[in-house]
Amino acid sequence: MRIVVLTGAGISAESGVPTFRDADGLWEGHRVEDVATPAAYDAQPAVVHQFYDARRAALAGVEPNPAHLALARLERAWGDDLLVVTQNIDDLHERAGSTRVLHMHGSLRSALCRACGSRVEWEGDLGHFPPCPACHRLELRPDVVWFGEIPYELDRIFGALERADLFVSVGTSGAVYPAAGFVQAAAAYGARTLELNLEPSEGSHFFDEARHGRAGELVPAWVDELLG
Ligand code: BJW
């Protein structure tokens, strides 16, 4: 059985990473249009860098939770027939031990050069406009996908959805496309679909089955079920 798991901010919530749209979410303190569009970056690069530099620094203080660890455990048992597609830019799946992870909205652990297009591994801040290691221009921006930009890895993701027997969505509101449409794509290709989320997502009715509760409990229980 080939499985694709889509994860969103809700899977990292119990690690202490704020979600986007919950009451205490990340964008309560930031207007989305101030930080999550290329136009906003052009207008106020220092403000946008400060926001992402703070989120990158905060990664040092958080750990994978039982939901990340359960998906890594599943990968050890399931091998190449499991793919995790995450909308998250944190690195908690990798730190839990998952290796088959696609970051469709980019990563805090890399920087993108607007001059030469290089994606380079990055640990520290970007707000002081450091030179690109490849072309030396001062054009490094956060390597994240903002509204109006094309997400990463779509060919591989849709290829995996086409082959999937089971599609599972964890901790995402279903508010942002194209990820919000993956459930319909997977179903059209013939996969069974399962939602694991704190509450019904915007697309909950598209799933064959939905279980509602905390990812830290639902995901380990689902993995236990699969592994028998
Ligand atoms: C728990 C929990 C716990 C809490 N346990 N659960 C009109 C109609 C349709 C589409 C569009 C439209 N107008 C524009 C568009 C396209 C646009 C879009 O979707 N806009 C919508 C607002 C309508 N999309 C784009 O622009 C995308 N690009 C694109 O479409 O390119 C064109 C194209 C694509 C493909 C083919 C051809 C053309 C790009 C989208 C980029 C999104 N970027 C962001 C920021 C990334 C950087 C950063 O992190 O700052 O990505 S936005 C933000 O939302 C972030 C997230 O990855 C994304 C999704 O959020 P997520 O993960 O779902 O989080 P929340 O907070 O929304 O939900 C958390 C859930 O967890 C909740 O349900 C909670 O209940 C739950 N939860 N605790 C379990 N403990």
CSV table of C-alpha atoms and ligand atoms in Angstrom, one decimal:
chain,number,residue,atom,x,y,z
A,1,MET,CA,0.0,0.0,0.0
A,2,ARG,CA,1.5,3.3,-1.1
A,3,ILE,CA,0.8,6.2,1.4
A,4,VAL,CA,1.1,9.9,1.0
A,5,VAL,CA,0.8,12.0,4.2
A,6,LEU,CA,0.3,15.7,3.8
A,7,THR,CA,1.1,17.7,7.0
A,8,GLY,CA,0.4,21.3,8.0
A,9,ALA,CA,1.0,23.6,10.9
A,10,GLY,CA,-1.2,21.6,13.2
A,11,ILE,CA,1.3,18.7,13.4
A,12,SER,CA,3.9,21.1,14.9
A,13,ALA,CA,1.5,22.9,17.2
A,14,GLU,CA,2.1,20.5,20.1
A,15,SER,CA,5.9,21.2,19.7
A,16,GLY,CA,5.1,24.8,20.4
A,17,VAL,CA,5.3,26.1,16.8
A,18,PRO,CA,2.4,28.5,16.3
A,19,THR,CA,-0.1,27.6,13.5
A,20,PHE,CA,-1.3,30.3,11.1
A,21,ARG,CA,-5.0,30.6,11.4
A,22,ASP,CA,-5.8,29.4,15.0
A,23,ALA,CA,-6.8,32.0,17.6
A,24,ASP,CA,-3.3,32.3,18.9
A,25,GLY,CA,-1.8,31.8,15.5
A,26,LEU,CA,1.3,33.3,14.0
A,27,TRP,CA,-0.5,35.8,11.9
A,28,GLU,CA,-2.5,37.2,14.8
A,29,GLY,CA,0.4,39.4,15.4
A,30,HIS,CA,1.3,39.9,11.7
A,31,ARG,CA,-1.0,40.8,8.8
A,32,VAL,CA,-0.4,38.0,6.2
A,33,GLU,CA,0.0,40.6,3.5
A,34,ASP,CA,2.9,42.1,5.5
A,35,VAL,CA,4.9,39.0,5.4
A,36,ALA,CA,3.7,36.3,3.0
A,37,THR,CA,3.8,37.9,-0.5
A,38,PRO,CA,6.7,38.8,-2.8
A,39,ALA,CA,5.3,42.3,-3.0
A,40,ALA,CA,5.5,42.7,0.8
A,41,TYR,CA,9.1,41.6,0.7
A,42,ASP,CA,9.9,44.1,-2.0
A,43,ALA,CA,8.2,46.8,0.1
A,44,GLN,CA,9.7,46.0,3.5
A,45,PRO,CA,12.5,43.4,3.3
A,46,ALA,CA,13.8,44.2,6.7
A,47,VAL,CA,10.5,43.5,8.4
A,48,VAL,CA,10.0,40.2,6.5
A,49,HIS,CA,13.6,39.1,7.4
A,50,GLN,CA,13.0,39.9,11.1
A,51,PHE,CA,9.8,37.8,11.1
A,52,TYR,CA,11.6,34.7,9.4
A,53,ASP,CA,14.8,35.2,11.4
A,54,ALA,CA,12.8,35.0,14.6
A,55,ARG,CA,11.0,31.8,13.4
A,56,ARG,CA,14.4,30.2,12.3
A,57,ALA,CA,15.9,31.1,15.7
A,58,ALA,CA,12.8,29.6,17.5
A,59,LEU,CA,13.5,26.2,15.9
A,60,ALA,CA,16.4,25.7,18.4
A,61,GLY,CA,13.8,25.7,21.2
A,62,VAL,CA,11.4,23.2,19.9
A,63,GLU,CA,11.4,19.4,19.5
A,64,PRO,CA,9.5,16.9,17.4
A,65,ASN,CA,6.4,15.6,19.1
A,66,PRO,CA,4.8,12.1,19.1
A,67,ALA,CA,3.1,12.8,15.7
A,68,HIS,CA,6.4,13.5,14.0
A,69,LEU,CA,8.0,10.5,15.7
A,70,ALA,CA,5.1,8.2,14.7
A,71,LEU,CA,5.5,9.2,11.0
A,72,ALA,CA,9.3,8.5,11.2
A,73,ARG,CA,8.5,5.1,12.8
A,74,LEU,CA,6.1,4.4,10.0
A,75,GLU,CA,8.8,5.3,7.4
A,76,ARG,CA,11.1,2.8,9.0
A,77,ALA,CA,8.5,0.1,8.6
A,78,TRP,CA,7.0,1.2,5.2
A,79,GLY,CA,10.2,2.4,3.4
A,80,ASP,CA,9.8,3.9,0.0
A,81,ASP,CA,6.0,3.4,-0.1
A,82,LEU,CA,5.6,6.3,2.4
A,83,LEU,CA,6.0,9.9,1.3
A,84,VAL,CA,5.5,12.9,3.6
A,85,VAL,CA,4.6,16.1,1.9
A,86,THR,CA,4.8,19.0,4.3
A,87,GLN,CA,3.6,22.6,4.0
A,88,ASN,CA,5.7,23.4,7.0
A,89,ILE,CA,9.0,25.2,6.8
A,90,ASP,CA,10.2,23.8,10.1
A,91,ASP,CA,12.6,20.8,10.2
A,92,LEU,CA,10.7,18.7,12.8
A,93,HIS,CA,10.0,15.8,10.5
A,94,GLU,CA,13.7,15.4,9.7
A,95,ARG,CA,14.7,15.8,13.3
A,96,ALA,CA,12.2,13.0,14.2
A,97,GLY,CA,14.0,10.7,11.7
A,98,SER,CA,11.9,11.0,8.5
A,99,THR,CA,13.9,11.1,5.3
A,100,ARG,CA,11.3,11.0,2.6
A,101,VAL,CA,9.9,14.5,3.1
A,102,LEU,CA,9.1,17.1,0.5
A,103,HIS,CA,8.8,20.7,1.7
A,104,MET,CA,6.4,22.2,-0.8
A,105,HIS,CA,6.4,25.7,0.9
A,106,GLY,CA,10.1,25.8,1.3
A,107,SER,CA,12.3,25.7,4.4
A,108,LEU,CA,13.7,27.9,7.2
A,109,ARG,CA,16.9,25.9,6.8
A,110,SER,CA,17.7,27.3,3.4
A,111,ALA,CA,17.9,30.7,1.7
A,112,LEU,CA,17.0,31.6,-1.9
A,113,CYS,CA,19.1,34.0,-4.0
A,114,ARG,CA,16.9,36.3,-6.0
A,115,ALA,CA,19.9,37.1,-8.3
A,116,CYS,CA,21.1,33.6,-9.3
A,117,GLY,CA,18.3,31.4,-8.1
A,118,SER,CA,20.5,29.2,-5.9
A,119,ARG,CA,18.9,27.5,-2.9
A,120,VAL,CA,21.6,27.3,-0.2
A,121,GLU,CA,21.6,25.7,3.3
A,122,TRP,CA,21.2,28.4,5.9
A,123,GLU,CA,21.4,28.4,9.7
A,124,GLY,CA,21.7,32.0,10.9
A,125,ASP,CA,19.9,35.3,10.2
A,126,LEU,CA,19.3,36.9,6.8
A,127,GLY,CA,18.3,40.3,8.1
A,128,HIS,CA,21.8,41.7,7.7
A,129,PHE,CA,21.7,41.0,3.9
A,130,PRO,CA,24.6,38.6,3.7
A,131,PRO,CA,26.1,37.7,0.3
A,132,CYS,CA,24.9,34.7,-1.6
A,133,PRO,CA,27.6,32.0,-1.3
A,134,ALA,CA,27.2,31.2,-5.0
A,135,CYS,CA,27.1,34.6,-6.7
A,136,HIS,CA,28.1,37.0,-3.9
A,137,ARG,CA,25.2,39.4,-4.5
A,138,LEU,CA,23.2,40.7,-1.5
A,139,GLU,CA,20.0,39.1,-2.7
A,140,LEU,CA,19.3,36.3,-0.3
A,141,ARG,CA,15.6,36.0,0.8
A,142,PRO,CA,13.8,33.4,2.9
A,143,ASP,CA,13.4,30.2,0.9
A,144,VAL,CA,9.7,30.0,1.4
A,145,VAL,CA,6.8,30.0,-1.0
A,146,TRP,CA,4.6,33.1,-0.7
A,147,PHE,CA,1.1,33.7,-2.1
A,148,GLY,CA,1.3,33.9,-5.8
A,149,GLU,CA,4.4,31.8,-6.1
A,150,ILE,CA,4.5,28.2,-7.3
A,151,PRO,CA,5.1,25.6,-4.6
A,152,TYR,CA,8.1,23.3,-4.8
A,153,GLU,CA,8.1,19.7,-5.9
A,154,LEU,CA,4.6,19.7,-7.5
A,155,ASP,CA,5.6,17.1,-10.2
A,156,ARG,CA,6.8,14.6,-7.6
A,157,ILE,CA,3.8,15.3,-5.4
A,158,PHE,CA,1.2,14.8,-8.1
A,159,GLY,CA,3.1,11.7,-9.3
A,160,ALA,CA,2.9,10.3,-5.8
A,161,LEU,CA,-0.8,11.2,-5.4
A,162,GLU,CA,-1.4,9.4,-8.7
A,163,ARG,CA,0.1,6.2,-7.4
A,164,ALA,CA,-1.2,6.5,-3.8
A,165,ASP,CA,-3.5,3.9,-2.3
A,166,LEU,CA,-4.0,6.0,0.9
A,167,PHE,CA,-3.8,9.8,1.3
A,168,VAL,CA,-3.7,11.1,4.9
A,169,SER,CA,-3.9,14.8,5.8
A,170,VAL,CA,-2.7,15.9,9.2
A,171,GLY,CA,-3.0,19.3,10.9
A,172,THR,CA,-4.0,21.5,8.0
A,173,SER,CA,-6.9,23.9,7.7
A,174,GLY,CA,-7.4,23.2,4.0
A,175,ALA,CA,-7.4,26.9,3.3
A,176,VAL,CA,-4.4,27.2,1.0
A,177,TYR,CA,-4.2,25.7,-2.6
A,178,PRO,CA,-2.8,23.7,-4.2
A,179,ALA,CA,-2.3,21.6,-1.0
A,180,ALA,CA,-6.0,21.9,-0.2
A,181,GLY,CA,-6.9,20.2,-3.5
A,182,PHE,CA,-4.6,17.1,-2.9
A,183,VAL,CA,-7.5,15.2,-1.3
A,184,GLN,CA,-9.7,15.5,-4.4
A,185,ALA,CA,-6.8,14.7,-6.7
A,186,ALA,CA,-5.8,11.6,-4.6
A,187,ALA,CA,-9.5,10.4,-4.5
A,188,ALA,CA,-9.8,10.9,-8.3
A,189,TYR,CA,-6.8,8.8,-8.8
A,190,GLY,CA,-8.4,6.1,-6.6
A,191,ALA,CA,-6.9,6.5,-3.2
A,192,ARG,CA,-8.8,6.2,0.1
A,193,THR,CA,-8.5,9.4,2.1
A,194,LEU,CA,-8.3,10.1,5.8
A,195,GLU,CA,-8.2,13.4,7.7
A,196,LEU,CA,-6.5,13.7,11.1
A,197,ASN,CA,-7.1,17.2,12.5
A,198,LEU,CA,-8.1,19.0,15.6
A,199,GLU,CA,-11.4,20.1,14.0
A,200,PRO,CA,-13.0,19.6,10.6
A,201,SER,CA,-10.9,21.3,8.0
A,202,GLU,CA,-12.4,23.4,5.2
A,203,GLY,CA,-12.3,20.3,2.9
A,204,SER,CA,-13.3,17.8,5.6
A,205,HIS,CA,-16.3,16.6,3.5
A,206,PHE,CA,-14.0,15.4,0.7
A,207,PHE,CA,-12.4,12.7,2.9
A,208,ASP,CA,-13.6,9.2,3.2
A,209,GLU,CA,-12.9,9.3,6.9
A,210,ALA,CA,-12.1,12.1,9.4
A,211,ARG,CA,-10.8,11.7,12.9
A,212,HIS,CA,-10.7,14.8,15.1
A,213,GLY,CA,-8.4,15.5,18.0
A,214,ARG,CA,-4.7,16.3,18.7
A,215,ALA,CA,-2.2,15.1,16.2
A,216,GLY,CA,0.1,13.9,19.0
A,217,GLU,CA,-2.6,11.3,19.9
A,218,LEU,CA,-4.3,10.6,16.5
A,219,VAL,CA,-1.1,10.0,14.5
A,220,PRO,CA,0.6,7.5,16.8
A,221,ALA,CA,-2.8,5.7,17.1
A,222,TRP,CA,-3.2,5.5,13.3
A,223,VAL,CA,0.4,4.3,12.9
A,224,ASP,CA,-0.1,1.6,15.6
A,225,GLU,CA,-3.3,0.5,13.7
A,226,LEU,CA,-1.4,0.2,10.4
A,227,LEU,CA,1.6,-1.6,11.9
A,228,GLY,CA,-0.8,-4.0,13.6
B,1,BJW,C1,-4.2,20.8,14.9
B,1,BJW,C2,-3.6,20.9,16.2
B,1,BJW,C3,-3.1,19.8,16.8
B,1,BJW,C4,-4.1,22.9,15.5
B,1,BJW,N1,-3.4,18.6,16.2
B,1,BJW,N2,-4.4,19.6,14.4
B,1,BJW,C5,-8.8,31.6,-4.8
B,1,BJW,C6,-9.2,30.3,-4.8
B,1,BJW,C7,-8.3,29.2,-4.8
B,1,BJW,C8,-6.9,29.5,-4.8
B,1,BJW,C9,-6.5,30.8,-4.8
B,1,BJW,C10,-7.4,31.9,-4.8
B,1,BJW,N3,-6.7,33.0,-4.8
B,1,BJW,C11,-5.4,32.7,-4.7
B,1,BJW,C12,-5.2,31.4,-4.7
B,1,BJW,C13,-4.0,30.6,-4.6
B,1,BJW,C14,-3.3,30.8,-3.3
B,1,BJW,C15,-4.3,30.4,-2.2
B,1,BJW,O1,-4.5,29.2,-1.9
B,1,BJW,N4,-5.0,31.3,-1.5
B,1,BJW,C16,-6.0,31.1,-0.5
B,1,BJW,C17,-5.8,32.0,0.6
B,1,BJW,C18,-7.3,31.1,-1.2
B,1,BJW,N5,-2.2,29.9,-3.3
B,1,BJW,C19,-1.0,30.2,-3.7
B,1,BJW,O2,-0.8,31.4,-4.0
B,1,BJW,C20,0.0,29.2,-3.8
B,1,BJW,N6,0.6,29.1,-5.1
B,1,BJW,C21,-0.2,28.9,-6.2
B,1,BJW,O3,-1.3,28.6,-6.1
B,1,BJW,O4,0.6,28.9,-7.3
B,1,BJW,C22,-0.1,28.7,-8.5
B,1,BJW,C23,-0.2,27.3,-9.0
B,1,BJW,C24,0.0,26.2,-8.2
B,1,BJW,C25,-0.1,24.9,-8.6
B,1,BJW,C26,-0.4,24.7,-9.9
B,1,BJW,C27,-0.5,25.8,-10.8
B,1,BJW,C28,-0.5,27.1,-10.3
B,1,BJW,C29,1.2,29.4,-2.8
B,1,BJW,C30,0.7,29.3,-1.4
B,1,BJW,C31,1.8,29.6,-0.5
B,1,BJW,C32,1.4,29.5,1.0
B,1,BJW,N7,2.5,30.0,1.8
B,1,BJW,C33,2.3,29.9,3.2
B,1,BJW,C34,3.5,30.7,3.9
B,1,BJW,C35,4.8,29.9,3.8
B,1,BJW,C36,5.9,30.5,4.5
B,1,BJW,C37,5.6,30.6,6.0
B,1,BJW,O5,5.5,29.6,6.7
B,1,BJW,O6,5.6,31.8,6.5
B,1,BJW,O7,2.3,28.6,3.7
B,1,BJW,S1,0.7,30.6,3.8
B,1,BJW,C38,0.6,29.4,5.1
B,1,BJW,O8,-0.6,28.6,4.9
B,1,BJW,C39,1.8,28.5,5.1
B,1,BJW,C40,1.1,27.2,5.3
B,1,BJW,O9,2.0,26.2,4.8
B,1,BJW,C41,-0.2,27.3,4.6
B,1,BJW,C42,-1.3,26.3,5.1
B,1,BJW,O10,-1.5,26.5,6.5
B,1,BJW,P1,-1.8,25.3,7.4
B,1,BJW,O11,-0.6,24.5,7.5
B,1,BJW,O12,-3.0,24.6,6.9
B,1,BJW,O13,-2.0,26.0,8.8
B,1,BJW,P2,-3.4,26.6,9.4
B,1,BJW,O14,-3.0,27.4,10.6
B,1,BJW,O15,-4.2,27.2,8.4
B,1,BJW,O16,-4.2,25.3,10.0
B,1,BJW,C43,-3.7,24.5,11.0
B,1,BJW,C44,-4.7,23.4,11.3
B,1,BJW,O17,-4.2,22.6,12.3
B,1,BJW,C45,-6.1,23.9,11.8
B,1,BJW,O18,-7.1,23.3,11.1
B,1,BJW,C46,-6.1,23.5,13.2
B,1,BJW,O19,-7.4,23.2,13.7
B,1,BJW,C47,-5.2,22.3,13.2
B,1,BJW,N8,-4.5,22.1,14.5
B,1,BJW,N9,-3.5,22.3,16.4
B,1,BJW,C48,-4.0,18.6,15.0
B,1,BJW,N10,-2.5,19.9,18.0
